[in-house]
Amino acid sequence: MTKINSNYLKLQGSYLFAHIAKQINAFLAKNPNADIIRLGIGDVTLPITKTVLDAMHSAVDEMGKKESFRGYGPEQGYDFLINTIIENDYTPRSIQFSKEEVFVSDGAKCDVGNIQELFSTDSIVAICDPVYPVYLDSNVMAGRTGEIKDNGYFDKIVYLPTNKENGFSPSLPDTNVNLIYLCSPNNPTGTALTKEELKKWIDYATKNKAIILYDAAYREYITDETLPKSIYEVEGAKKVAIEFNSFSKTAGFTGVRCAYTVVPKELEAYTDKGELYSVNKLWNRRQTTKFNGVPYIVQKAAEAVYSPQGKKETKELIEYYMTNAKIITDGLTNAGYEVYGGVNAPYIWWKLPAGIKSIDFLDILLEKCHVVGTPGSGFGPEGEGYFRLTAFGDRDRTIEAVKRITSTKFV
Ligand SMILES: *Cc1c(COP(=O)(O)O)cnc(C)c1O
């Protein structure tokens, strides 16, 4: 008899997202001609830019010639990309890394999901609420969370409420935790942490021998120049933090697949005997065993994102989305709604009128406006009462959606 990993049976989120898909399909079956606008997508919609595409094309051609063909590359990524990342994303901020500290991968999702396996299964995990569901789910699968309670919270997880009461900056836990997931700018609230707020977490981690897992997938969306784009801009972070970055939202790579994770050599955790051990070594061992590198073609494309023209095009992509974000934020604010985010992230976190459950609002918005969004409860219990709209849509469709929403009475 082969038994399954029964931790998988504890997973929750997929039910909600399956429910959302079901509701939309049911609505479409009843209203086949409805002109639906999707502001629920957490995916980019603009194509790969010309400079990046050209780089990809020439890399494809290289693969077709014996002299320039490439087979397996280094699991950690090619030096040309790693050096370009360091030179562009860190050196200008006076942050030094050697190439062994940057690991190129096929996605931040994989890396944030896989990183937990470096740490003991009895580690105590702190997760912001609401947040990107992968942090929680990967720990559910690993058996770190205990059982889910009736109120929707897992037994052993330390939740860090991230809500308007605390200005979307979670408070430190009053207990000792080992692993802390932070996402800034945060999906789904669209809010970002300041250097002072990060310093507080770095000090906590230093004092409590904890490790911060910092997801910066949206860092290029930051418009407020006082906000950090990397946790390593804050002193002490190298000893306590791993940083995840991705070309997905930055350069439209959600389908191309390329990301990178920084694991500083200074970062250490403890063996069973209480001795310090390099986390960088562990991640290198993990990646070389279970991962075979990102395609050369894709890494050449990612390198082109950093060329002067590549940077210019990428900036334009982000500005397009952020103009959408402003249209949504301004529209809803002027109509008297309370909205957060949308300034340093492509997400708008809409506080629903009191008493409306976010899952019910999915149907209400569909019925009344033919607009799709995502119920806040899909991102954690604290997301209840909120609704996420995204700026990844088409400009005209976004304007139209805002027009429909602001001319509708929901209560
Ligand atoms: C989209 C997203 C990712 C996924 O990145 P990939 O590199 O495409 O796997 C990671 N973290 C957050 C918070 C995201 O929203």
Tab-separated table of N, CA and C and ligand atoms in Angstrom, residues 107-109 132 135 183 187 215 217-218 246 248-249 257 259, ligand 1:
chain	number	residue	atom	x	y	z
A	107	GLY	N	11.977	30.622	-11.815
A	107	GLY	CA	10.846	31.331	-11.235
A	107	GLY	C	11.000	31.591	-9.754
A	108	ALA	N	10.493	32.732	-9.328
A	108	ALA	CA	10.488	33.037	-7.900
A	108	ALA	C	9.496	32.130	-7.176
A	109	LYS	N	8.465	31.704	-7.891
A	109	LYS	CA	7.495	30.816	-7.255
A	109	LYS	C	8.174	29.519	-6.826
A	132	TYR	N	0.689	36.351	-0.836
A	132	TYR	CA	0.871	35.347	-1.888
A	132	TYR	C	0.797	33.943	-1.261
A	135	TYR	N	3.795	30.724	0.086
A	135	TYR	CA	4.574	30.571	1.329
A	135	TYR	C	3.862	29.606	2.274
A	183	CYS	N	6.903	39.991	1.919
A	183	CYS	CA	6.725	40.258	0.502
A	183	CYS	C	6.525	41.762	0.357
A	187	ASN	N	1.869	41.407	-2.594
A	187	ASN	CA	0.721	40.877	-3.319
A	187	ASN	C	-0.121	40.180	-2.276
A	215	ASP	N	10.541	38.356	-0.517
A	215	ASP	CA	10.077	38.252	-1.903
A	215	ASP	C	9.937	39.666	-2.484
A	217	ALA	N	9.473	40.369	-5.812
A	217	ALA	CA	9.059	40.162	-7.212
A	217	ALA	C	8.523	41.430	-7.886
A	218	TYR	N	8.024	42.379	-7.064
A	218	TYR	CA	7.429	43.599	-7.642
A	218	TYR	C	8.298	44.835	-7.448
A	246	SER	N	12.412	38.395	-9.614
A	246	SER	CA	11.898	37.706	-10.798
A	246	SER	C	11.813	38.668	-11.973
A	248	SER	N	9.556	38.119	-14.136
A	248	SER	CA	8.167	37.890	-14.559
A	248	SER	C	7.357	39.168	-14.669
A	249	LYS	N	7.225	39.887	-13.564
A	249	LYS	CA	6.370	41.061	-13.535
A	249	LYS	C	7.145	42.274	-14.051
A	257	ARG	N	9.963	32.579	-18.213
A	257	ARG	CA	10.468	31.976	-16.996
A	257	ARG	C	11.918	32.295	-16.676
A	259	ALA	N	14.169	34.001	-13.105
A	259	ALA	CA	14.171	34.692	-11.814
A	259	ALA	C	15.549	34.527	-11.195
B	1	LIG	C1	3.931	36.515	-9.470
B	1	LIG	C2	4.649	36.346	-8.173
B	1	LIG	C3	5.771	35.523	-8.082
B	1	LIG	C4	6.061	34.572	-9.187
B	1	LIG	O1	7.160	34.782	-9.860
B	1	LIG	P1	7.654	33.796	-10.982
B	1	LIG	O2	9.053	34.240	-11.133
B	1	LIG	O3	6.808	34.018	-12.195
B	1	LIG	O4	7.551	32.385	-10.507
B	1	LIG	C5	6.490	35.495	-6.895
B	1	LIG	N1	6.084	36.203	-5.827
B	1	LIG	C6	4.996	36.958	-5.866
B	1	LIG	C7	4.583	37.712	-4.672
B	1	LIG	C8	4.224	37.039	-7.037
B	1	LIG	O5	3.090	37.745	-7.062
